[in-house]
Short mmCIF file of C-alpha atoms in Angstrom, two decimals:
data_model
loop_
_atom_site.label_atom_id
_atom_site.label_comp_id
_atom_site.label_asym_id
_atom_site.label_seq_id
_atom_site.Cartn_x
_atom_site.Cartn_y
_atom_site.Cartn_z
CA UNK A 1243 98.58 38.97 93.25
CA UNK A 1244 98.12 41.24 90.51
CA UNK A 1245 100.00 40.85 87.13
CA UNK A 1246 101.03 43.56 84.57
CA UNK A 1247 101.38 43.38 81.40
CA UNK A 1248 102.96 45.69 79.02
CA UNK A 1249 103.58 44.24 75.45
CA UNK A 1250 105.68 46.49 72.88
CA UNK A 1251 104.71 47.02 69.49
CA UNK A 1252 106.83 44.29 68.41
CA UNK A 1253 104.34 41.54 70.11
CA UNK A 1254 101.14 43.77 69.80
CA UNK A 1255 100.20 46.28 66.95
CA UNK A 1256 97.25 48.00 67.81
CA UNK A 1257 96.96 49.20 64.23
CA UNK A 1258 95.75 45.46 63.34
CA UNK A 1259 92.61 44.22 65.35
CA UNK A 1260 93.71 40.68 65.43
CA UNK A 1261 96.86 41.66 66.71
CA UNK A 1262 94.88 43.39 69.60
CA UNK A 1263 92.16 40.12 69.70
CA UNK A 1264 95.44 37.89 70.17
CA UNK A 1265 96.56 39.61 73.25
CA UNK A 1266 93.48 39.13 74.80
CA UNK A 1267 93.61 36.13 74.00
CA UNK A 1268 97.01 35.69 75.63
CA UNK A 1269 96.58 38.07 78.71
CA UNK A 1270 92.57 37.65 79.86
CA UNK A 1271 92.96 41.20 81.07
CA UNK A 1272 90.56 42.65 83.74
CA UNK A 1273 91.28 45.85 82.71
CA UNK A 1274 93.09 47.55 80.04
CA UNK A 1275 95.32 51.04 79.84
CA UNK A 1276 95.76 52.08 76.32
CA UNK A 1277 98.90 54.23 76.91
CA UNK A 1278 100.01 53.61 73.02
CA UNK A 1279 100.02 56.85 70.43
CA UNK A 1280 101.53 58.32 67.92
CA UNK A 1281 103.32 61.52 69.62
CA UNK A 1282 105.59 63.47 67.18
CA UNK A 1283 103.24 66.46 67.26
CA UNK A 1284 105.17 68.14 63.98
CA UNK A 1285 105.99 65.02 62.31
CA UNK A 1286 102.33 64.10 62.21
CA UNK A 1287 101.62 66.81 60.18
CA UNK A 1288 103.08 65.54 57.32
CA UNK A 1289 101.87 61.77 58.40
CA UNK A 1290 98.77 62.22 59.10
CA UNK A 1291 97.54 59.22 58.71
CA UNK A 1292 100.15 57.17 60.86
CA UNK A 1293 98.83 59.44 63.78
CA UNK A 1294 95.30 58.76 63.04
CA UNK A 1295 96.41 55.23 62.52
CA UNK A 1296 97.36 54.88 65.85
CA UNK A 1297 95.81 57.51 67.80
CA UNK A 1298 92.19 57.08 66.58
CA UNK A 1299 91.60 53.29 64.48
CA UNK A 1300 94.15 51.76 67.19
CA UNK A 1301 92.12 53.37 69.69
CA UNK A 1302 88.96 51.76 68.10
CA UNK A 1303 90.23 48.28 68.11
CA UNK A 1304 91.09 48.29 71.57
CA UNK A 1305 87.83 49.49 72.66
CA UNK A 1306 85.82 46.74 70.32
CA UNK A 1307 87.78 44.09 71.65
CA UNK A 1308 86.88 45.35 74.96
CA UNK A 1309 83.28 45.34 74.30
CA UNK A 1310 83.35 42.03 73.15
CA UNK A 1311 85.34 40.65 76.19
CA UNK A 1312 83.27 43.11 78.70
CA UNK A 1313 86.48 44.78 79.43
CA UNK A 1314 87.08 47.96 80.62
CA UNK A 1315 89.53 50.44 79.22
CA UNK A 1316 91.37 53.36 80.85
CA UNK A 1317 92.40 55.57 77.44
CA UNK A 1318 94.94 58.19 77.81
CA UNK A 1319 94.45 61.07 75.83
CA UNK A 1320 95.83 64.89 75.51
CA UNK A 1321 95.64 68.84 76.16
CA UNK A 1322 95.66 68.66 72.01
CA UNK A 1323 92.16 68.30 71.85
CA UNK A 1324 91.91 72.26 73.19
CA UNK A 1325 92.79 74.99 70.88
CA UNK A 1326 94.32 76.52 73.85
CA UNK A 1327 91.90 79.93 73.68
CA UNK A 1328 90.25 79.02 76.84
CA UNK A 1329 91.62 82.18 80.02
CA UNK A 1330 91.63 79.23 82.97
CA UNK A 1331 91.62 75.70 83.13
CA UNK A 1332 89.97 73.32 80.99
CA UNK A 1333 86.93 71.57 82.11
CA UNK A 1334 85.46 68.23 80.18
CA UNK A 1335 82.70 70.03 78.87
CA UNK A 1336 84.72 72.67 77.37
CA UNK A 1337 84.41 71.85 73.24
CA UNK A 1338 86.92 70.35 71.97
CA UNK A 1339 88.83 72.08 68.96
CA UNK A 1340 92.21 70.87 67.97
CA UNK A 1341 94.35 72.71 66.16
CA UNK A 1342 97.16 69.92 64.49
CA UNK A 1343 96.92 66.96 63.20
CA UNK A 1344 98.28 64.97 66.18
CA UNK A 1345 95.43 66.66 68.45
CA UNK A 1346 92.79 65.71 65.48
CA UNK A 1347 94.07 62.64 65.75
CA UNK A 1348 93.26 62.32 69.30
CA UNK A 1349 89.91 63.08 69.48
CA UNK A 1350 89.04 60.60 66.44
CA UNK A 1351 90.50 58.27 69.10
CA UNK A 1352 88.52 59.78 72.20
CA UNK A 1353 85.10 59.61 69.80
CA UNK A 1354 85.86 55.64 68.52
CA UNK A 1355 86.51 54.92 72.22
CA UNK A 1356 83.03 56.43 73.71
CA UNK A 1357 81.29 54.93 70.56
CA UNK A 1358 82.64 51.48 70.87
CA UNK A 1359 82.25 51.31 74.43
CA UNK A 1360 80.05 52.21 77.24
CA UNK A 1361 83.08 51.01 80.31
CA UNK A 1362 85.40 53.36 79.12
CA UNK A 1363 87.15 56.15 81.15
CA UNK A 1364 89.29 58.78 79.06
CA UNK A 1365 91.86 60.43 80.93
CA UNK A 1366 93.20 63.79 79.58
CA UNK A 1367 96.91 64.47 80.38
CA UNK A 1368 99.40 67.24 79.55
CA UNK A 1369 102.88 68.42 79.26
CA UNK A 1370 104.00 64.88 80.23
CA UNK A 1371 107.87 64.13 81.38
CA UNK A 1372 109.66 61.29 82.90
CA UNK A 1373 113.21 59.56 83.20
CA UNK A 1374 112.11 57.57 79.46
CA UNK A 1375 111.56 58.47 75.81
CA UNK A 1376 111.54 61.90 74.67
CA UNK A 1377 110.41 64.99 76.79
CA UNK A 1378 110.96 68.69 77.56
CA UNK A 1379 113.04 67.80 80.92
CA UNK A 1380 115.52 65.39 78.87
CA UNK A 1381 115.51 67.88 76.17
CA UNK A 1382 116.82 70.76 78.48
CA UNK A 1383 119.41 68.03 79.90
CA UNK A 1384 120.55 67.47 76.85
CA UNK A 1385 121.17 71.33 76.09
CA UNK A 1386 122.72 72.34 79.90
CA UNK A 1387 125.91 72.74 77.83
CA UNK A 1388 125.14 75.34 75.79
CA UNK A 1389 125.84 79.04 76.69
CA UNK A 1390 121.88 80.47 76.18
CA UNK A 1391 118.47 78.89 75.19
CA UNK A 1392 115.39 80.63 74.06
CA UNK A 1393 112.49 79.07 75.46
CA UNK A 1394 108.57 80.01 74.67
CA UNK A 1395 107.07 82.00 77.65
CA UNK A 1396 103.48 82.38 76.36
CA UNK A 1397 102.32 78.93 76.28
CA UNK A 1398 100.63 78.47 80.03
CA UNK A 1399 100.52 74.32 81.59
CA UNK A 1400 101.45 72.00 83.81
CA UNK A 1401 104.25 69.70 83.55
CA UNK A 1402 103.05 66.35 84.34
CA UNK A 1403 104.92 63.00 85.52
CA UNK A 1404 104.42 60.14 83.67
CA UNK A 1405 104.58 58.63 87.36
CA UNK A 1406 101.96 60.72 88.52
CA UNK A 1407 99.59 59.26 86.08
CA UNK A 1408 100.70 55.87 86.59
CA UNK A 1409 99.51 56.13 90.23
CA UNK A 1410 96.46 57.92 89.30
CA UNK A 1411 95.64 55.30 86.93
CA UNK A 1412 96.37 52.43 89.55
CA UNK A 1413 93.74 53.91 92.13
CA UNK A 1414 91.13 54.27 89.48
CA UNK A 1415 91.48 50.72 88.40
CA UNK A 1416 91.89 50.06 91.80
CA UNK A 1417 87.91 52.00 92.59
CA UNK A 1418 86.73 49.96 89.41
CA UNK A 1419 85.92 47.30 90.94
CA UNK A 1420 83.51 48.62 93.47
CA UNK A 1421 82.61 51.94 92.24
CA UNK A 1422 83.09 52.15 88.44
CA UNK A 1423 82.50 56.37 87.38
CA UNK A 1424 83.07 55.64 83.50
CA UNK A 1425 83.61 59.07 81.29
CA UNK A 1426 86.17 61.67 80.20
CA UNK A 1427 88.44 63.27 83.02
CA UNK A 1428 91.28 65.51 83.04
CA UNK A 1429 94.04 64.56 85.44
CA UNK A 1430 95.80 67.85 86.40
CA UNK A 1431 98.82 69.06 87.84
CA UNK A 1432 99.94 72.26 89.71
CA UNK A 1433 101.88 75.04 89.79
CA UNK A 1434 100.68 76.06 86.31
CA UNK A 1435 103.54 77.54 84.20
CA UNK A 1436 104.87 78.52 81.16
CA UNK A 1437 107.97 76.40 78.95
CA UNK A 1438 110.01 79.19 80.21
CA UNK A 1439 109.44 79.13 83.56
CA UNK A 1440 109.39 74.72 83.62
CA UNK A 1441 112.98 75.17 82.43
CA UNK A 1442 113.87 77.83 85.09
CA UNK A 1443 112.99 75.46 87.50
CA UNK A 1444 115.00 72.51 86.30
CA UNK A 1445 117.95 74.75 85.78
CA UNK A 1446 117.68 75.92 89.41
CA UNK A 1447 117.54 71.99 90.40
CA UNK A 1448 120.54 71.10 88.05
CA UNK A 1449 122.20 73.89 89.26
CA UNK A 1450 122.10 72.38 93.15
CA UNK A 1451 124.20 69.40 91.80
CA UNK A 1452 127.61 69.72 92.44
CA UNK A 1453 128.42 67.94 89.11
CA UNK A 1454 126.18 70.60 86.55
CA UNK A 1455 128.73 72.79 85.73
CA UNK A 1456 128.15 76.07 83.85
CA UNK A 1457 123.99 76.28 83.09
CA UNK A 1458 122.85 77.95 79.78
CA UNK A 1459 121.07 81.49 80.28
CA UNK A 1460 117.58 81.37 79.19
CA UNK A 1461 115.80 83.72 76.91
CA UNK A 1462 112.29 83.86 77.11
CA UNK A 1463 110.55 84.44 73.36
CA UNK A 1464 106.96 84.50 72.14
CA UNK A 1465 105.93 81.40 70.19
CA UNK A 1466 106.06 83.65 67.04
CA UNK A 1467 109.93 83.81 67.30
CA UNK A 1468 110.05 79.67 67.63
CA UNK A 1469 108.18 78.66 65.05
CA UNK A 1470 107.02 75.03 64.66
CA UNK A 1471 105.29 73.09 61.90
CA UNK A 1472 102.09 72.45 63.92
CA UNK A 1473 100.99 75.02 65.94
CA UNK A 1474 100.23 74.89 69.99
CA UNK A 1475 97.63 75.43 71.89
CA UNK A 1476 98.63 78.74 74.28
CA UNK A 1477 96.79 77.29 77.33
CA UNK A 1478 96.81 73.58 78.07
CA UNK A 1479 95.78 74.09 81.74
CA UNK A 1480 93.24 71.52 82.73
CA UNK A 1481 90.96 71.28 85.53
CA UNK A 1482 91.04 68.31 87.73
CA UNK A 1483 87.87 68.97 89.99
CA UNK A 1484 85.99 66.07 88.34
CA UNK A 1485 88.36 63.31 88.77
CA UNK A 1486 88.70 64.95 92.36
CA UNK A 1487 85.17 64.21 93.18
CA UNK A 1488 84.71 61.16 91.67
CA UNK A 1489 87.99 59.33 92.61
CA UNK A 1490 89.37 61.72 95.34
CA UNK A 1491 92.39 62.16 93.46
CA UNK A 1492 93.54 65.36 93.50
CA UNK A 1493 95.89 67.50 91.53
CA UNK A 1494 100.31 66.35 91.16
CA UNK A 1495 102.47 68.32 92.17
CA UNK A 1496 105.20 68.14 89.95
CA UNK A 1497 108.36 69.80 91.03
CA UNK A 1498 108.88 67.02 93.71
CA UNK A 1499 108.40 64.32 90.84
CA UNK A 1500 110.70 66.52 89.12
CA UNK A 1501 113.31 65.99 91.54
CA UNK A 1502 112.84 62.18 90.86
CA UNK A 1503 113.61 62.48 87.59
CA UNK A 1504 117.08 64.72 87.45
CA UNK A 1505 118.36 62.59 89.91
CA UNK A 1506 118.42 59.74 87.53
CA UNK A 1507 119.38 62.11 84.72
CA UNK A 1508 122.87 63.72 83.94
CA UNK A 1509 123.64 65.49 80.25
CA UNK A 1510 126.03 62.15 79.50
CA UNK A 1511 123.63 59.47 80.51
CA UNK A 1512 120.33 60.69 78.74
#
């Protein structure tokens, strides 16, 4: 039978090594997911080094104490990385060349990883949403109330489910065992679209409930007329083709895993 276990900050600070050595310790993990980071993208900006805190010396201890115990580690990582210039998809051996703080802070964490540890597998994710903590879909929710929303229409993606990567991540740990393909990956998802067109789609499926009521009209704008403290890449697409061939895991769709979530989601509840 296999046992999970997902400690909050509270029991396990990856910001202090011994913190990280003591839930080995208490766990004896076969495997580890490092799903923790710091992810307020404009607040790190100004705290720079709480996101690199987290995001690239947490990173490291996770991956030393990994090493030591001959461990390996699954790290999640980001579309940040990108300065978004690339026309298609981004492939692993595109260079990486963030453009904020929270995307610097990133690919410290990527680099400590790969330099602490030879089992490691980075997995590249973007536009991420589920049911939990704060996202784009809960976001637009939130706002169904109001009469109009401008939304950014020249940023390109793919929305991804935080459930989508959860499976993905079970069937690599799951191929570990006989078959380990250690690296950097992208995990992708499909149709690609813009912030715009995501929240046309999840006003069309809010406005198939009987219960949504009147839906905002949305106004798509450039990024210039939304300004944000750190900027955004304007393409986050990634390629999945590697993690395709390597673990036969091919790209999410996310509009059904959409579906998923607005059930579970109504503008009182979130």
């Amino acid at each position: 039978m296999v046992a999970v276990h997902a400690p909050p900050s509270a029991q396990l600070d990856i910001r202090d090594v011994r913190s990280v050595a003591a839930a080995f310790a208490d766990f004896r993990p076969d495997a580890v997911i490092n799903a923790a980071a710091y992810t307020k993208v404009d607040q790190a900006e100004g705290e720079s080094e709480a996101a690199f805190a987290v995001n690239a010396e947490g990173a490291r201890h996770i991956a030393k104490v990994c090493a030591a115990e001959g461990c390996p580690l699954l790290h999640l990582s980001t579309d940040y990385v990108f300065d978004g210039a690339r026309r298609g998809p981004y492939v692993e051996a595109d260079p990486a060349a963030p453009i904020n703080a929270y995307g610097r802070s990133k690919l410290a964490g990527e680099q400590a990883v790969a330099e602490a540890l030879d089992a490691h597998l980075i997995l590249r994710v973007a536009w991420v949403f589920s049911a939990t903590g704060a996202n784009f879909v809960k976001t637009m929710v939130n706002l169904a109330g109001r009469d109009e929303l401008r939304v950014v229409n020249d940023q390109r993606g793919a929305p991804t489910a935080a459930r989508s990567i959860a499976a993905a991540l079970w069937r690599i740990i799951e191929q570990m065992a006989s078959k380990p393909r250690f690296g950097l990956y992208h995990f992708a998802s499909e149709p690609p679209t813009s912030w715009h067109g995501f929240a046309t789609v999840i006003f069309a499926e809010l406005a198939e409930r009987r219960d949504a009521g009147a839906l905002p009209k949305l106004v798509p704008i450039p990024s210039a007329d939304y300004p944000t403290r750190a900027a955004r890449p304007g393409n986050s697409l990634l390629s999945g083709a590697r993690l395709h061939c390597h673990y036969g895991i091919g790209p999410a769709d996310w509009r059904g895993e959409l579906k998923r979530v607005l059930a579970t989601l109504t503008p009182q509840a979130v």
